[in-house]
PDB file of C-alpha atoms in Angstrom:
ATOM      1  CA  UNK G   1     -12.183 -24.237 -14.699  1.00 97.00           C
ATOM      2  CA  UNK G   2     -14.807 -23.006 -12.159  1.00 98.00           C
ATOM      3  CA  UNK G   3     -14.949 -19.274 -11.963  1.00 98.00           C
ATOM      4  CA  UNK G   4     -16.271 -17.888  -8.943  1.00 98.00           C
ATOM      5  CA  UNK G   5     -17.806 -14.499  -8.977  1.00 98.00           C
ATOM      6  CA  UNK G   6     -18.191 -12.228  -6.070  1.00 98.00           C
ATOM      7  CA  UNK G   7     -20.405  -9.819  -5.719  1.00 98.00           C
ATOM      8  CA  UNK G   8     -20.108  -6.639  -4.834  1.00 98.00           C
ATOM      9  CA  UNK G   9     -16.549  -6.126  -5.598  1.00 98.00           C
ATOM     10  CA  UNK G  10     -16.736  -2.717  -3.025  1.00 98.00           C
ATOM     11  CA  UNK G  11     -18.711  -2.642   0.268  1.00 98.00           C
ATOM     12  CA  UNK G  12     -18.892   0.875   1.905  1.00 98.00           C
ATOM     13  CA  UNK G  13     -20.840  -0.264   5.299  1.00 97.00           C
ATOM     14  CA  UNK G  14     -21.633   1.843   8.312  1.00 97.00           C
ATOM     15  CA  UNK G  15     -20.524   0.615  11.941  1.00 98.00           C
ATOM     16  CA  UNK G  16     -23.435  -1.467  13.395  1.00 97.00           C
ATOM     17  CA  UNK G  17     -24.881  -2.319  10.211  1.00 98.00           C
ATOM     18  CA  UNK G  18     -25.092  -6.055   8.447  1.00 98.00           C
ATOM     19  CA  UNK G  19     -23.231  -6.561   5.800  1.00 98.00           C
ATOM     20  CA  UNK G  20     -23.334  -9.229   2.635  1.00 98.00           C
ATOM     21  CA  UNK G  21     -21.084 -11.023   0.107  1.00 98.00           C
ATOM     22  CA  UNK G  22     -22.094 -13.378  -2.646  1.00 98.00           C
ATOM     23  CA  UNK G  23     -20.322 -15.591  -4.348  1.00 98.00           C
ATOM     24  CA  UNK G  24     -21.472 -17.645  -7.800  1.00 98.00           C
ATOM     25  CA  UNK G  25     -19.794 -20.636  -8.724  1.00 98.00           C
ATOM     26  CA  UNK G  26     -19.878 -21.581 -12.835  1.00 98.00           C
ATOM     27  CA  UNK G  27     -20.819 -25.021 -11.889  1.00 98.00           C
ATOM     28  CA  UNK G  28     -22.231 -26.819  -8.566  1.00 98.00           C
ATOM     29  CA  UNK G  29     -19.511 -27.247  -5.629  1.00 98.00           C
ATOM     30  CA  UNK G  30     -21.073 -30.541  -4.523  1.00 98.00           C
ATOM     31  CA  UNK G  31     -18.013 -32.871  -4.885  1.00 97.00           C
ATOM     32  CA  UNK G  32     -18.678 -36.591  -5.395  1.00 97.00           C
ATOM     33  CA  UNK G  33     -17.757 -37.272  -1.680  1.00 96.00           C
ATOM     34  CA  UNK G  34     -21.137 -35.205  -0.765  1.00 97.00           C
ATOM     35  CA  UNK G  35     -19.132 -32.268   0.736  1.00 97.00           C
ATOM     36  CA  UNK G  36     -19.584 -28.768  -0.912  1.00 98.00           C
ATOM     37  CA  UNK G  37     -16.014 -27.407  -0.406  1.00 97.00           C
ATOM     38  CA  UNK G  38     -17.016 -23.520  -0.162  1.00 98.00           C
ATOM     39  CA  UNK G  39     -14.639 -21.189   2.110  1.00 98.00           C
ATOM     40  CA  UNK G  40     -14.740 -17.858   3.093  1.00 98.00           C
ATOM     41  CA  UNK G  41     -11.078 -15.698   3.709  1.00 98.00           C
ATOM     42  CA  UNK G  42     -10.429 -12.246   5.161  1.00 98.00           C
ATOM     43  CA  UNK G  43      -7.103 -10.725   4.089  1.00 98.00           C
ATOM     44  CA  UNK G  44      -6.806  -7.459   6.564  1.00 97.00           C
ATOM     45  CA  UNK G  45      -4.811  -4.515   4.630  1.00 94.00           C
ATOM     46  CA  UNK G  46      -0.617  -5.994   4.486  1.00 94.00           C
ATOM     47  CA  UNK G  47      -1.470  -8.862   6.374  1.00 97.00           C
ATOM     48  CA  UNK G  48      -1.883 -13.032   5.193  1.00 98.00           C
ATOM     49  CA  UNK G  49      -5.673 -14.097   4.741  1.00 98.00           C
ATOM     50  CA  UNK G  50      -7.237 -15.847   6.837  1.00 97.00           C
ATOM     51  CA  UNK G  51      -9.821 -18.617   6.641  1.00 97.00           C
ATOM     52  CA  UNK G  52     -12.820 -17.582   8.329  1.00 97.00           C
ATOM     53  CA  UNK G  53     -15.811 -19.993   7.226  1.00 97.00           C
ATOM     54  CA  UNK G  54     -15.078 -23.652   5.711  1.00 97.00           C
ATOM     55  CA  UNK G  55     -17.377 -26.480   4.522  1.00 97.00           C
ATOM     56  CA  UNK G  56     -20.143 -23.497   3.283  1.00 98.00           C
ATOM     57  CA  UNK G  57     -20.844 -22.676   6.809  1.00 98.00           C
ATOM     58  CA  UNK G  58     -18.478 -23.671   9.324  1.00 97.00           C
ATOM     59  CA  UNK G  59     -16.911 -20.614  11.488  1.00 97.00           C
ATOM     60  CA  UNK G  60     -13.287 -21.254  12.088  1.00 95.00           C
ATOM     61  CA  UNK G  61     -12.135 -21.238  15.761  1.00 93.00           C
ATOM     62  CA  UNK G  62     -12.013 -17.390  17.197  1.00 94.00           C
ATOM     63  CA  UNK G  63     -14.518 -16.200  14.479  1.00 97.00           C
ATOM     64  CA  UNK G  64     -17.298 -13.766  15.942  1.00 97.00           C
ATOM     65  CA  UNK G  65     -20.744 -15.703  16.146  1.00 96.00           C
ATOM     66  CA  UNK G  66     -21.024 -12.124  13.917  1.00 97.00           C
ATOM     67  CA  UNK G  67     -20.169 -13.797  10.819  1.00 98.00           C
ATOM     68  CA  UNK G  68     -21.895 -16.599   8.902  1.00 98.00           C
ATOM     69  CA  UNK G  69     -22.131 -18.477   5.791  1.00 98.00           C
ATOM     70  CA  UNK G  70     -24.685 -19.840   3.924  1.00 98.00           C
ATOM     71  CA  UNK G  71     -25.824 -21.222   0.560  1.00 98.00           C
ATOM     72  CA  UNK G  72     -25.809 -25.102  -1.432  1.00 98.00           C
ATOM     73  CA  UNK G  73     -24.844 -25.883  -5.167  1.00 97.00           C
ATOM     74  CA  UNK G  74     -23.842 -22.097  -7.017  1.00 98.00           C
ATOM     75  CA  UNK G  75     -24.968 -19.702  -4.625  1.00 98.00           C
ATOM     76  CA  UNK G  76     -23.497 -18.576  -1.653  1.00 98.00           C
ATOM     77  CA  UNK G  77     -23.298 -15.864   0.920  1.00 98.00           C
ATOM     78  CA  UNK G  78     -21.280 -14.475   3.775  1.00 98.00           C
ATOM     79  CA  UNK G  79     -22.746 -12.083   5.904  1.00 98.00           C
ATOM     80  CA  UNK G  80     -21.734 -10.058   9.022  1.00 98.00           C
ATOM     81  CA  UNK G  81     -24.616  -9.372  11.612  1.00 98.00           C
ATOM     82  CA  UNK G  82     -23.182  -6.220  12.916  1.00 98.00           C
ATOM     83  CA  UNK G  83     -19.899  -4.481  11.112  1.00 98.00           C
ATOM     84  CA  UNK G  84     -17.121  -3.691  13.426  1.00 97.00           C
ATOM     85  CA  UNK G  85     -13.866  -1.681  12.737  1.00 97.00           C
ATOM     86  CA  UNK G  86     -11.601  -5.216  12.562  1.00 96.00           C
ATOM     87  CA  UNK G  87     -14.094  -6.263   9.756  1.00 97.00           C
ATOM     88  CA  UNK G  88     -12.507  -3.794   6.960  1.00 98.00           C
ATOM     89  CA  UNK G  89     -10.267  -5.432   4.203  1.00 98.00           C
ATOM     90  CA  UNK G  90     -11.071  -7.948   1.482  1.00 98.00           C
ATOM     91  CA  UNK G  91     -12.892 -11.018   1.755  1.00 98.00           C
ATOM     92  CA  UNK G  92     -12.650 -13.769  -0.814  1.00 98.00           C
ATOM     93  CA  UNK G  93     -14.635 -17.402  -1.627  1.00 98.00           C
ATOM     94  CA  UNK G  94     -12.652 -20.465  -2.959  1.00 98.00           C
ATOM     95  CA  UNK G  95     -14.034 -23.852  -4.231  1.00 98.00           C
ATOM     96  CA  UNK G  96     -11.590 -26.637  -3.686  1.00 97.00           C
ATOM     97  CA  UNK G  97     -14.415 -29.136  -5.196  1.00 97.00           C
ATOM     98  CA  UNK G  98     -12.337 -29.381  -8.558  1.00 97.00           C
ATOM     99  CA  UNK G  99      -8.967 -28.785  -9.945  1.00 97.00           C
ATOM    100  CA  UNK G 100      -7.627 -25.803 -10.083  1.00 97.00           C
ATOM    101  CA  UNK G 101      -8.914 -24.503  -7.138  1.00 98.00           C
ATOM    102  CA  UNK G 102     -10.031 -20.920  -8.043  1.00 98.00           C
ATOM    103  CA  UNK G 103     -10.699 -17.901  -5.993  1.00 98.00           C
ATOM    104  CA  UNK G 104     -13.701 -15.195  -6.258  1.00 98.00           C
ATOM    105  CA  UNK G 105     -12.100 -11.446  -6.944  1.00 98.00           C
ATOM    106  CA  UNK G 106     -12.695 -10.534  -4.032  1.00 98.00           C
ATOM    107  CA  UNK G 107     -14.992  -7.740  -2.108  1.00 98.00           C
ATOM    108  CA  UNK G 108     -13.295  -4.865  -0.401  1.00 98.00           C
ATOM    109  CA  UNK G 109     -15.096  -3.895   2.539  1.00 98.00           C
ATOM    110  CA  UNK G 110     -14.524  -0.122   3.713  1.00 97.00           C
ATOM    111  CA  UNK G 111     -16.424   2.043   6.587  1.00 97.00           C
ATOM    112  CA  UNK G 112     -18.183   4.786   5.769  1.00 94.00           C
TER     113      UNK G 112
ATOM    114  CA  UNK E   1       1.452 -23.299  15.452  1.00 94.00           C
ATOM    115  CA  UNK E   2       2.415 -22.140  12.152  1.00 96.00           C
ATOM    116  CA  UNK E   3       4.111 -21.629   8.678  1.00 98.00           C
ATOM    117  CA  UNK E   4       7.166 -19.718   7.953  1.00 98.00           C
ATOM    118  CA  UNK E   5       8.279 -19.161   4.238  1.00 98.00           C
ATOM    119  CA  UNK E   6      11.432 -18.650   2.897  1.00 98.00           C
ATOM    120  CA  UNK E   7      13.393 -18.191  -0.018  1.00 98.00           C
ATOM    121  CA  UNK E   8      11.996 -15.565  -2.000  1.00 98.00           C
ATOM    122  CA  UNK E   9      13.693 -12.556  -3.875  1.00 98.00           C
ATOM    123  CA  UNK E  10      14.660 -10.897  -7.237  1.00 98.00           C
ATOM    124  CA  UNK E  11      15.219 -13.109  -9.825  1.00 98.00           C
ATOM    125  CA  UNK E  12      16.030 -13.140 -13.907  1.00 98.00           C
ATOM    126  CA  UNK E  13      13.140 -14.329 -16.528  1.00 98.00           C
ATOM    127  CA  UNK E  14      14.123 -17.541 -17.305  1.00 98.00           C
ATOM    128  CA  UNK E  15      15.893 -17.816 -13.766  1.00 98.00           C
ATOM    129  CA  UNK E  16      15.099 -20.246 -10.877  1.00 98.00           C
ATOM    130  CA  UNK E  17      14.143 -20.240  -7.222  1.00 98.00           C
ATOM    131  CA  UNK E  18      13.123 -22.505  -4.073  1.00 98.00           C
ATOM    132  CA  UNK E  19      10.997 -21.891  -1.848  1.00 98.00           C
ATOM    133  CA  UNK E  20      10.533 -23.454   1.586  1.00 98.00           C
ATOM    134  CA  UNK E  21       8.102 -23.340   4.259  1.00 98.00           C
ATOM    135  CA  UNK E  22       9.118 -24.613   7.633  1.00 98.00           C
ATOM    136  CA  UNK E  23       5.734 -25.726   9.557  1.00 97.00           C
ATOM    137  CA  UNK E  24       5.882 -26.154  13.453  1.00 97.00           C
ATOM    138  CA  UNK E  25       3.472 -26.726  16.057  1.00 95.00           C
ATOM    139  CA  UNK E  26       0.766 -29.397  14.316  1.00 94.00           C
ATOM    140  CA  UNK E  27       0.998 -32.814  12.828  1.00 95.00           C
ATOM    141  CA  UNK E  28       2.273 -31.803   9.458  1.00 96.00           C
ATOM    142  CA  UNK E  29       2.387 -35.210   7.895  1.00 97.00           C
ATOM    143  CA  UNK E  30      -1.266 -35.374   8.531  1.00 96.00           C
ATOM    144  CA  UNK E  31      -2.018 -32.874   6.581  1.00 96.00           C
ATOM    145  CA  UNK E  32      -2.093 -31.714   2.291  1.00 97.00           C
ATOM    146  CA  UNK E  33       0.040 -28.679   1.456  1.00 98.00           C
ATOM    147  CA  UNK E  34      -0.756 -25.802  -0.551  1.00 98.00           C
ATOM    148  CA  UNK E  35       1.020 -23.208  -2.449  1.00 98.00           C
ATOM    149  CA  UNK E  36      -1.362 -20.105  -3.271  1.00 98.00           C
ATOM    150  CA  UNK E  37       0.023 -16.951  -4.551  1.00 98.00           C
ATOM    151  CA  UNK E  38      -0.801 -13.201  -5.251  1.00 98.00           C
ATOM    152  CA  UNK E  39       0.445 -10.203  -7.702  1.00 98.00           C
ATOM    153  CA  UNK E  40       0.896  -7.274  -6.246  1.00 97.00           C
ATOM    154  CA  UNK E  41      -2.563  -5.570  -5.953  1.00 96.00           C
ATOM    155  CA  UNK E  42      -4.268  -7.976  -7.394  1.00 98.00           C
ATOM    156  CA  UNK E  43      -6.265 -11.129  -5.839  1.00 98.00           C
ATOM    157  CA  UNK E  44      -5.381 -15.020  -4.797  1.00 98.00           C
ATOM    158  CA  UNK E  45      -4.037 -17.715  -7.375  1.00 98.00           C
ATOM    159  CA  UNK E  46      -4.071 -21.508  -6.051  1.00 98.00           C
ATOM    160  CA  UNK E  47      -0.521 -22.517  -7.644  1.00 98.00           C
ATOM    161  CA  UNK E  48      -0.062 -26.101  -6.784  1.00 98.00           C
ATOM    162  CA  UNK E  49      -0.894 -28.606  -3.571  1.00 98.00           C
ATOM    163  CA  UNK E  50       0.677 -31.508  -2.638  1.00 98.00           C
ATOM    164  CA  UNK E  51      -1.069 -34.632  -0.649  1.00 97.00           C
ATOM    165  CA  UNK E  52       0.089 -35.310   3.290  1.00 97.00           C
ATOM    166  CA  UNK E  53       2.127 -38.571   1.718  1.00 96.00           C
ATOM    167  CA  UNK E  54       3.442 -36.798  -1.147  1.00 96.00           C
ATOM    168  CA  UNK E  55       1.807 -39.141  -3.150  1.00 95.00           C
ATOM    169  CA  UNK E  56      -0.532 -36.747  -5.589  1.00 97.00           C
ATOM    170  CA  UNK E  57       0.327 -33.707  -6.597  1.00 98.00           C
ATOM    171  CA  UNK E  58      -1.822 -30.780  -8.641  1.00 98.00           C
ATOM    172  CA  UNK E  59      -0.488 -27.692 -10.432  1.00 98.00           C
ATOM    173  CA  UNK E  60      -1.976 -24.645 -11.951  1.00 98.00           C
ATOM    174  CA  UNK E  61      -1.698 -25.349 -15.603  1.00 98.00           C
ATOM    175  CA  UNK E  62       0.379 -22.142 -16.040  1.00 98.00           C
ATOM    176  CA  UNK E  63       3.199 -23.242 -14.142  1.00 98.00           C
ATOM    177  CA  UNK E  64       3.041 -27.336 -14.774  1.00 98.00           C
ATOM    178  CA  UNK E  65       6.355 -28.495 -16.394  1.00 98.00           C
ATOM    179  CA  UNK E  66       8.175 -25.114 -14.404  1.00 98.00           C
ATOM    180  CA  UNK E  67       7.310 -25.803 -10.982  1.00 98.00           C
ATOM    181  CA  UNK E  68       7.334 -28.919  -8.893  1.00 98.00           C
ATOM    182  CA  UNK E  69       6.441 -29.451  -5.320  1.00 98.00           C
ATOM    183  CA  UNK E  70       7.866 -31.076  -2.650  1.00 98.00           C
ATOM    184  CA  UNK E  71       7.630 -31.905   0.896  1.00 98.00           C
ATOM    185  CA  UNK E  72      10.490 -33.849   3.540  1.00 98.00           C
ATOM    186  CA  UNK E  73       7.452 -35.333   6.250  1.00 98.00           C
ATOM    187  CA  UNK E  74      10.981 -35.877   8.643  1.00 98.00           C
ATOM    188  CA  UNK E  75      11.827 -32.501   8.854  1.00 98.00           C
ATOM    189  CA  UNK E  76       8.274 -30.819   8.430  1.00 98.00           C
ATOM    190  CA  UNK E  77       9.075 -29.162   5.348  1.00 98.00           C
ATOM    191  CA  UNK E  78       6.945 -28.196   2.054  1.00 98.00           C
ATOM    192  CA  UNK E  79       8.956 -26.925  -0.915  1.00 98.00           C
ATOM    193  CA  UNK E  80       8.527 -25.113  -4.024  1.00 98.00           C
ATOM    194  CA  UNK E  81      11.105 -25.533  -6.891  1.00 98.00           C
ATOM    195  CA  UNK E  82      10.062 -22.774  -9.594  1.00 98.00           C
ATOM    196  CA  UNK E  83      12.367 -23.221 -13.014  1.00 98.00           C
ATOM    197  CA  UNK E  84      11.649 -20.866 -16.039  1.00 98.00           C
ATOM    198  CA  UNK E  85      10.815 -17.665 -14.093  1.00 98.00           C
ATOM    199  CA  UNK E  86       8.081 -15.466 -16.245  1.00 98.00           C
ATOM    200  CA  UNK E  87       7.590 -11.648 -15.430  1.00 98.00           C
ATOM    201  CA  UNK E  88       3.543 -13.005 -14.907  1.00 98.00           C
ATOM    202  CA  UNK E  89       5.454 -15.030 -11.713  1.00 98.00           C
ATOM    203  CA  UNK E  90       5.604 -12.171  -9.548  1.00 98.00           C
ATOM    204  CA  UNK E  91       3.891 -12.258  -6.716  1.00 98.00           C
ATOM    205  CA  UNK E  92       4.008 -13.217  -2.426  1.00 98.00           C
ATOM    206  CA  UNK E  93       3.839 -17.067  -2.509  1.00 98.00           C
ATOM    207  CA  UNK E  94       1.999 -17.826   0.470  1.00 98.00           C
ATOM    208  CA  UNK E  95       2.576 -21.975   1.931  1.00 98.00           C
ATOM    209  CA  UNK E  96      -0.922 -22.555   3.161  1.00 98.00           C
ATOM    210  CA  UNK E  97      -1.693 -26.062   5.307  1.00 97.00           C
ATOM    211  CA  UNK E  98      -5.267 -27.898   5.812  1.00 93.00           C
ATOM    212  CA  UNK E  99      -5.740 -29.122   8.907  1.00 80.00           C
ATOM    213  CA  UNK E 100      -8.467 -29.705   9.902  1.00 79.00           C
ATOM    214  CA  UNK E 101     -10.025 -29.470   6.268  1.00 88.00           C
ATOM    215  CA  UNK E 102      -8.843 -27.089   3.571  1.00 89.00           C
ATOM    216  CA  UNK E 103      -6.690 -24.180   3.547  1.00 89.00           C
ATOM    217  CA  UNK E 104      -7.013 -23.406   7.477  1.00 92.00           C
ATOM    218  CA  UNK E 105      -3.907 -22.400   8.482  1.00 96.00           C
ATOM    219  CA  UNK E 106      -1.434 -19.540   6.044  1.00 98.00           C
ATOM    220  CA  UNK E 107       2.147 -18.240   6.175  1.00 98.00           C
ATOM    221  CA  UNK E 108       3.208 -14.383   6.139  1.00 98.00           C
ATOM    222  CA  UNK E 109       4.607 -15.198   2.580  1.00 98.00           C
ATOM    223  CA  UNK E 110       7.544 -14.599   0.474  1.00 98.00           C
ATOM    224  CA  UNK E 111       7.952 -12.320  -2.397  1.00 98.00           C
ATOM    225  CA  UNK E 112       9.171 -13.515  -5.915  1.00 98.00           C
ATOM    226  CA  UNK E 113       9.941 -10.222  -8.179  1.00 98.00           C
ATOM    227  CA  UNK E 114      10.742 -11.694 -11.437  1.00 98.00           C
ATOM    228  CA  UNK E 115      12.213  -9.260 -13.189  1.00 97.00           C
ATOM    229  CA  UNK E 116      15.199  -8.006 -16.023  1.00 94.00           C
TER     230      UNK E 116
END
């Protein structure tokens, strides 16, 4: 299985200020097809996640311009320009390049 | 357009449970289908997806042989039947559709509490 490891696993961020997530896959996402199937999820505290970045570095629709992926092979990295309020809660990566699809831990992302 | 789960509650080890997902709103037969799941406090699981035909299916290897999915393309419907209930099933099961690409579009999920 791929593992995919996040790093940090805790963000304490101030208002204003950029913010980054990376995420390590065990082997390269590149699928056979040429894609790299890399996505980015926000779960807000008690509520469903929420894709927010597919295909590495594609923002879903009604994503800030604030947020953006980036990265090729086993590295890879979210980051948020400018940390708003909304932005607190968990963030996750997932490879769907192989079966099973697996899921980074997971970085919590607090204000300070 | 959306995703509403169903089904979930308290449950026996060794005890069964469906699940459903009702989607509405987008071209669901266009689309594969995704169960993904998550213990209380803890992070995601991918449990199982199905293709927008039916036609391949993929399971977590902890639950092949207990749980098989389903979909009815007529009636926009994904299903989950889960047979030999285990303590370590306990979590919200969360029906989760592509469209377009993977994972874009999640349910408010359903809880499973497996449990003597």
């Amino acid at each position: 299985d791929i593992v995919m490891t996040q790093s940090p696993l805790s963000l304490p961020v101030t208002l204003g200020q950029p913010a980054s997530i990376s995420c390590r896959s065990s082997q390269s996402l590149v699928h056979s097809d040429g894609n790299t199937y890399l996505n980015w999820f926000h779960q807000r505290p008690g509520q469903s996640p929420r894709r927010l970045i597919f295909l590495i570095s594609n923002r879903d629709s009604g994503v800030p311009d604030r947020f953006s992926g980036s990265g090729s092979g086993t590295d890879f990295t979210l980051k948020i320009s400018r940390v708003e309020a909304d932005d607190v809660g968990i963030y996750y990566c997932m490879q769907a390049t192989d079966w099973p699809w697996t899921f980074g831990q997971g970085t919590r992302v607090e204000i300070k | 357009v959306q995703v509403v789960e169903s089904g979930g509650g308290v449950v026996q080890p060794g005890g069964s449970l469906r699940l459903s997902c009702a989607a509405s709103g987008f071209a669901f037969s266009e689309w594969g289908m995704h169960w993904i799941r998550q213990a209380p406090g803890k992070g995601l699981e991918w449990v199982s997806t199905i293709q927008y035909n039916g036609n391949n299916k993929h399971y977590l290897d902890s639950v092949k042989g207990r749980f098989t999915i389903s979909r009815d393309n007529s009636k926009n419907m994904l299903f989950l039947e889960m047979n030999s209930l285990i303590i370590e099933d306990t979590a919200v099961y969360y029906c989760v559709a592509d469209g377009p690409y993977i994972a874009a579009l999640w349910g408010q999920g359903t809880l499973v509490t497996v449990s003597s």
